[in-house]
Amino acid sequence: MSGPVGVGVIGAGVISDTYLENLRSFPDVTVVVVGDLIEERAKSQAEKHGVPAWGSAADVLGHADVQVVVNLTIPAAHIEVSSAAIAAGKHVWSEKPLGLDRVGAAQLLTDAAARGLRVGSAPDTILGPGFQTAKRAIQEGLIGEPMFATTTFQTIGPDLWHPSPEFLFAEGAGPLLDMGPYYISGLVSLFGSVDRVAALGRKKAERRVIHAGPDAGKTFPVEVPTSLQLLTSFAAGQQAASLLSFDSALERHGVFEVHGSEGSLIVPDPNQFEGRIAYLTARTSLADGDWGEQEWTELEQKGTVVGRGLGLLDMVRAISEGRPHVATGELGYHVLDVMLSAQESVASGEFVAIGSSLAASVPPVPVGFDPFARTL
């Protein structure tokens, strides 16, 4: 690829704002068109962010200057839209999850490989300097051999504030498929492939109430578990325990801890691109046998903080440089496989073996990666 690389965005919903803002700031890419089922919405976003063209999804796919399609549609449409982009000869960056079923997601990757095209999948928060600084510290042996991790996301639920929360409680969503990609992608990036998973799940209620917006007071059905606890076993020997809940009065987001043979590390919130990184060594954690306050050492975060769109930028540079990109479709597929297997475990009450695995470890962000430098 030589740049700036032409990008077309399909899906002009709320999340398109942050993508368009960031992508328009990267000199290696240029957004040339925005498409949406509601073309007026595409026009509004294009005009807001200075994009020269707008229209339907077909207009994006047929645009001669589009080399990469950014798929920001609803999860149920991810495979259909991404597959159409591959068929049109475009590389694809997809919002999470990659899809909602294994067969469709696997076929997407097969079709892309056959045409020599790349697929990238959110979340790209794992490329942020917060997570990357923590990852380097683990790889450099700061806490010894990583043994296990604990992650937590718990909230009272998006029905409290979202004006149209029904889709977040429907099949294909819930805390597992909505928030799970951030935490599972982070764990896989650190530890590699998951080989089996077990999960427990339950609902607080069969129906929830909308509390905000014009439909406040309306009830809607809950189709999926709204609290899940996962145990994941990794092929390399590590283990993790994760809580994902839309049922908790106690708000606790972004808990991500890795515990090793020589210490413990706080990893930033995997839904953010930066955050606190701190460690505690096994040798000094209980000075003089004191079980009170423990001394954490803060680590300096290194790297440039941007936001969503960073994974796409890494992908187009990786194509030009002939290297693997970080947030691949393969990673997105494996994370999807883990989440669907967790759903199956909830139903069966048993551990479920993961059918997929990564051919190689998730690579780090290249040293010196500067989103705002012109490289193409």
Short mmCIF file of N, CA and C in Angstrom, two decimals, residues 287-365:
data_model
loop_
_atom_site.label_atom_id
_atom_site.label_comp_id
_atom_site.label_asym_id
_atom_site.label_seq_id
_atom_site.Cartn_x
_atom_site.Cartn_y
_atom_site.Cartn_z
N ALA A 287 6.21 -6.56 53.95
CA ALA A 287 7.35 -6.13 54.76
C ALA A 287 7.03 -6.25 56.25
N ASP A 288 7.91 -6.89 56.98
CA ASP A 288 7.77 -7.08 58.43
C ASP A 288 6.48 -7.81 58.79
N GLY A 289 5.98 -8.61 57.88
CA GLY A 289 4.78 -9.38 58.16
C GLY A 289 3.51 -8.54 58.26
N ASP A 290 3.55 -7.31 57.77
CA ASP A 290 2.39 -6.41 57.87
C ASP A 290 1.39 -6.73 56.76
N TRP A 291 0.16 -7.08 57.15
CA TRP A 291 -0.88 -7.42 56.18
C TRP A 291 -1.73 -6.20 55.82
N GLY A 292 -1.29 -5.03 56.20
CA GLY A 292 -2.04 -3.82 55.89
C GLY A 292 -1.75 -3.32 54.49
N GLU A 293 -1.57 -2.01 54.38
CA GLU A 293 -1.35 -1.38 53.07
C GLU A 293 -0.09 -1.93 52.43
N GLN A 294 -0.21 -2.28 51.14
CA GLN A 294 0.94 -2.80 50.40
C GLN A 294 1.47 -1.73 49.45
N GLU A 295 2.76 -1.75 49.23
CA GLU A 295 3.40 -0.71 48.43
C GLU A 295 3.44 -1.11 46.96
N TRP A 296 2.71 -0.34 46.15
CA TRP A 296 2.73 -0.54 44.71
C TRP A 296 3.72 0.43 44.07
N THR A 297 4.43 -0.07 43.08
CA THR A 297 5.35 0.77 42.31
C THR A 297 4.68 1.11 40.98
N GLU A 298 4.58 2.39 40.69
CA GLU A 298 3.93 2.83 39.46
C GLU A 298 4.90 2.70 38.28
N LEU A 299 4.37 2.28 37.14
CA LEU A 299 5.15 2.21 35.91
C LEU A 299 4.74 3.35 34.99
N GLU A 300 5.72 3.96 34.36
CA GLU A 300 5.43 5.03 33.42
C GLU A 300 4.90 4.46 32.11
N GLN A 301 3.78 4.97 31.69
CA GLN A 301 3.20 4.56 30.42
C GLN A 301 4.01 5.16 29.28
N LYS A 302 4.31 4.36 28.25
CA LYS A 302 5.11 4.84 27.13
C LYS A 302 4.35 4.64 25.83
N GLY A 303 4.29 5.70 25.03
CA GLY A 303 3.60 5.63 23.75
C GLY A 303 2.61 6.77 23.61
N THR A 304 2.14 6.96 22.38
CA THR A 304 1.20 8.04 22.06
C THR A 304 -0.23 7.56 22.24
N VAL A 305 -1.02 8.32 22.97
CA VAL A 305 -2.40 7.96 23.22
C VAL A 305 -3.29 8.53 22.12
N VAL A 306 -4.03 7.67 21.46
CA VAL A 306 -5.05 8.12 20.51
C VAL A 306 -6.37 7.46 20.91
N GLY A 307 -6.97 6.68 20.02
CA GLY A 307 -8.24 6.04 20.32
C GLY A 307 -8.61 5.08 19.21
N ARG A 308 -9.90 4.78 19.10
CA ARG A 308 -10.37 3.81 18.12
C ARG A 308 -9.98 4.24 16.71
N GLY A 309 -9.54 3.23 15.95
CA GLY A 309 -8.97 3.49 14.63
C GLY A 309 -7.49 3.15 14.61
N LEU A 310 -6.88 3.03 15.79
CA LEU A 310 -5.46 2.71 15.89
C LEU A 310 -5.17 1.35 15.27
N GLY A 311 -6.07 0.39 15.46
CA GLY A 311 -5.87 -0.94 14.90
C GLY A 311 -5.89 -0.94 13.39
N LEU A 312 -6.78 -0.13 12.80
CA LEU A 312 -6.82 -0.02 11.34
C LEU A 312 -5.53 0.59 10.82
N LEU A 313 -5.04 1.63 11.50
CA LEU A 313 -3.79 2.26 11.08
C LEU A 313 -2.65 1.26 11.12
N ASP A 314 -2.57 0.47 12.19
CA ASP A 314 -1.54 -0.56 12.28
C ASP A 314 -1.69 -1.57 11.14
N MET A 315 -2.93 -1.91 10.78
CA MET A 315 -3.15 -2.90 9.71
C MET A 315 -2.66 -2.38 8.37
N VAL A 316 -2.97 -1.13 8.02
CA VAL A 316 -2.55 -0.64 6.71
C VAL A 316 -1.03 -0.47 6.67
N ARG A 317 -0.42 -0.08 7.77
CA ARG A 317 1.05 -0.01 7.79
C ARG A 317 1.66 -1.40 7.70
N ALA A 318 1.04 -2.37 8.37
CA ALA A 318 1.56 -3.74 8.33
C ALA A 318 1.49 -4.31 6.92
N ILE A 319 0.44 -3.98 6.18
CA ILE A 319 0.34 -4.44 4.78
C ILE A 319 1.51 -3.88 3.99
N SER A 320 1.79 -2.60 4.16
CA SER A 320 2.89 -1.97 3.43
C SER A 320 4.24 -2.55 3.83
N GLU A 321 4.39 -2.87 5.11
CA GLU A 321 5.68 -3.34 5.63
C GLU A 321 5.83 -4.85 5.55
N GLY A 322 4.77 -5.55 5.14
CA GLY A 322 4.85 -7.01 5.01
C GLY A 322 4.98 -7.73 6.33
N ARG A 323 4.35 -7.22 7.37
CA ARG A 323 4.40 -7.84 8.70
C ARG A 323 2.98 -8.14 9.16
N PRO A 324 2.80 -9.00 10.17
CA PRO A 324 1.47 -9.23 10.73
C PRO A 324 0.99 -7.98 11.45
N HIS A 325 -0.31 -7.69 11.37
CA HIS A 325 -0.85 -6.62 12.20
C HIS A 325 -1.26 -7.20 13.54
N VAL A 326 -1.56 -6.36 14.50
CA VAL A 326 -1.77 -6.80 15.88
C VAL A 326 -3.17 -7.40 16.08
N ALA A 327 -4.19 -6.64 15.76
CA ALA A 327 -5.58 -7.08 16.03
C ALA A 327 -6.15 -7.74 14.78
N THR A 328 -5.76 -8.98 14.55
CA THR A 328 -6.12 -9.69 13.33
C THR A 328 -7.52 -10.28 13.39
N GLY A 329 -8.03 -10.65 12.21
CA GLY A 329 -9.28 -11.39 12.16
C GLY A 329 -9.15 -12.73 12.87
N GLU A 330 -7.97 -13.33 12.81
CA GLU A 330 -7.74 -14.60 13.49
C GLU A 330 -7.93 -14.43 15.00
N LEU A 331 -7.39 -13.34 15.55
CA LEU A 331 -7.58 -13.05 16.98
C LEU A 331 -9.06 -12.83 17.27
N GLY A 332 -9.73 -12.05 16.41
CA GLY A 332 -11.15 -11.81 16.60
C GLY A 332 -11.96 -13.08 16.56
N TYR A 333 -11.58 -14.01 15.66
CA TYR A 333 -12.30 -15.29 15.57
C TYR A 333 -12.08 -16.12 16.84
N HIS A 334 -10.85 -16.17 17.32
CA HIS A 334 -10.57 -16.98 18.52
C HIS A 334 -11.32 -16.43 19.72
N VAL A 335 -11.36 -15.12 19.86
CA VAL A 335 -12.12 -14.51 20.97
C VAL A 335 -13.60 -14.83 20.83
N LEU A 336 -14.13 -14.76 19.61
CA LEU A 336 -15.54 -15.14 19.38
C LEU A 336 -15.77 -16.59 19.76
N ASP A 337 -14.85 -17.47 19.38
CA ASP A 337 -14.97 -18.89 19.69
C ASP A 337 -15.00 -19.12 21.21
N VAL A 338 -14.17 -18.39 21.93
CA VAL A 338 -14.15 -18.50 23.40
C VAL A 338 -15.49 -18.04 23.98
N MET A 339 -16.02 -16.94 23.48
CA MET A 339 -17.29 -16.43 24.02
C MET A 339 -18.45 -17.35 23.70
N LEU A 340 -18.52 -17.87 22.49
CA LEU A 340 -19.59 -18.80 22.14
C LEU A 340 -19.45 -20.10 22.94
N SER A 341 -18.22 -20.52 23.19
CA SER A 341 -18.00 -21.71 24.01
C SER A 341 -18.43 -21.48 25.44
N ALA A 342 -18.23 -20.25 25.94
CA ALA A 342 -18.69 -19.90 27.29
C ALA A 342 -20.21 -19.98 27.36
N GLN A 343 -20.89 -19.51 26.32
CA GLN A 343 -22.35 -19.65 26.27
C GLN A 343 -22.76 -21.11 26.32
N GLU A 344 -22.05 -21.94 25.59
CA GLU A 344 -22.35 -23.37 25.57
C GLU A 344 -22.08 -24.00 26.93
N SER A 345 -21.06 -23.52 27.63
CA SER A 345 -20.77 -24.03 28.95
C SER A 345 -21.87 -23.67 29.95
N VAL A 346 -22.41 -22.46 29.84
CA VAL A 346 -23.52 -22.07 30.70
C VAL A 346 -24.68 -23.05 30.54
N ALA A 347 -24.95 -23.44 29.29
CA ALA A 347 -26.06 -24.35 29.01
C ALA A 347 -25.78 -25.77 29.47
N SER A 348 -24.52 -26.22 29.32
CA SER A 348 -24.20 -27.62 29.62
C SER A 348 -23.72 -27.86 31.04
N GLY A 349 -23.18 -26.82 31.68
CA GLY A 349 -22.61 -26.98 33.01
C GLY A 349 -21.25 -27.67 33.00
N GLU A 350 -20.59 -27.70 31.85
CA GLU A 350 -19.31 -28.39 31.72
C GLU A 350 -18.27 -27.49 31.06
N PHE A 351 -16.99 -27.86 31.23
CA PHE A 351 -15.94 -27.21 30.47
C PHE A 351 -16.17 -27.50 28.98
N VAL A 352 -15.86 -26.52 28.14
CA VAL A 352 -15.97 -26.67 26.69
C VAL A 352 -14.59 -26.45 26.07
N ALA A 353 -14.14 -27.40 25.28
CA ALA A 353 -12.85 -27.26 24.59
C ALA A 353 -12.98 -26.25 23.46
N ILE A 354 -11.96 -25.43 23.28
CA ILE A 354 -11.97 -24.41 22.25
C ILE A 354 -11.40 -25.01 20.96
N GLY A 355 -12.16 -24.92 19.90
CA GLY A 355 -11.74 -25.55 18.64
C GLY A 355 -10.68 -24.78 17.90
N SER A 356 -10.59 -23.48 18.11
CA SER A 356 -9.63 -22.66 17.37
C SER A 356 -8.40 -22.39 18.22
N SER A 357 -7.35 -21.94 17.56
CA SER A 357 -6.15 -21.49 18.27
C SER A 357 -5.41 -20.52 17.36
N LEU A 358 -4.52 -19.75 17.93
CA LEU A 358 -3.73 -18.80 17.16
C LEU A 358 -2.48 -19.48 16.63
N ALA A 359 -2.18 -19.22 15.37
CA ALA A 359 -0.98 -19.81 14.76
C ALA A 359 0.29 -19.23 15.36
N ALA A 360 0.22 -18.01 15.85
CA ALA A 360 1.37 -17.34 16.46
C ALA A 360 0.88 -16.43 17.56
N SER A 361 1.79 -16.03 18.43
CA SER A 361 1.42 -15.12 19.51
C SER A 361 1.03 -13.76 18.94
N VAL A 362 0.22 -13.02 19.68
CA VAL A 362 -0.19 -11.69 19.24
C VAL A 362 1.02 -10.77 19.30
N PRO A 363 1.41 -10.17 18.17
CA PRO A 363 2.63 -9.36 18.18
C PRO A 363 2.44 -8.06 18.94
N PRO A 364 3.54 -7.48 19.43
CA PRO A 364 3.45 -6.17 20.08
C PRO A 364 3.33 -5.07 19.04
N VAL A 365 2.93 -3.90 19.49
CA VAL A 365 2.97 -2.73 18.62
C VAL A 365 4.44 -2.41 18.33
#
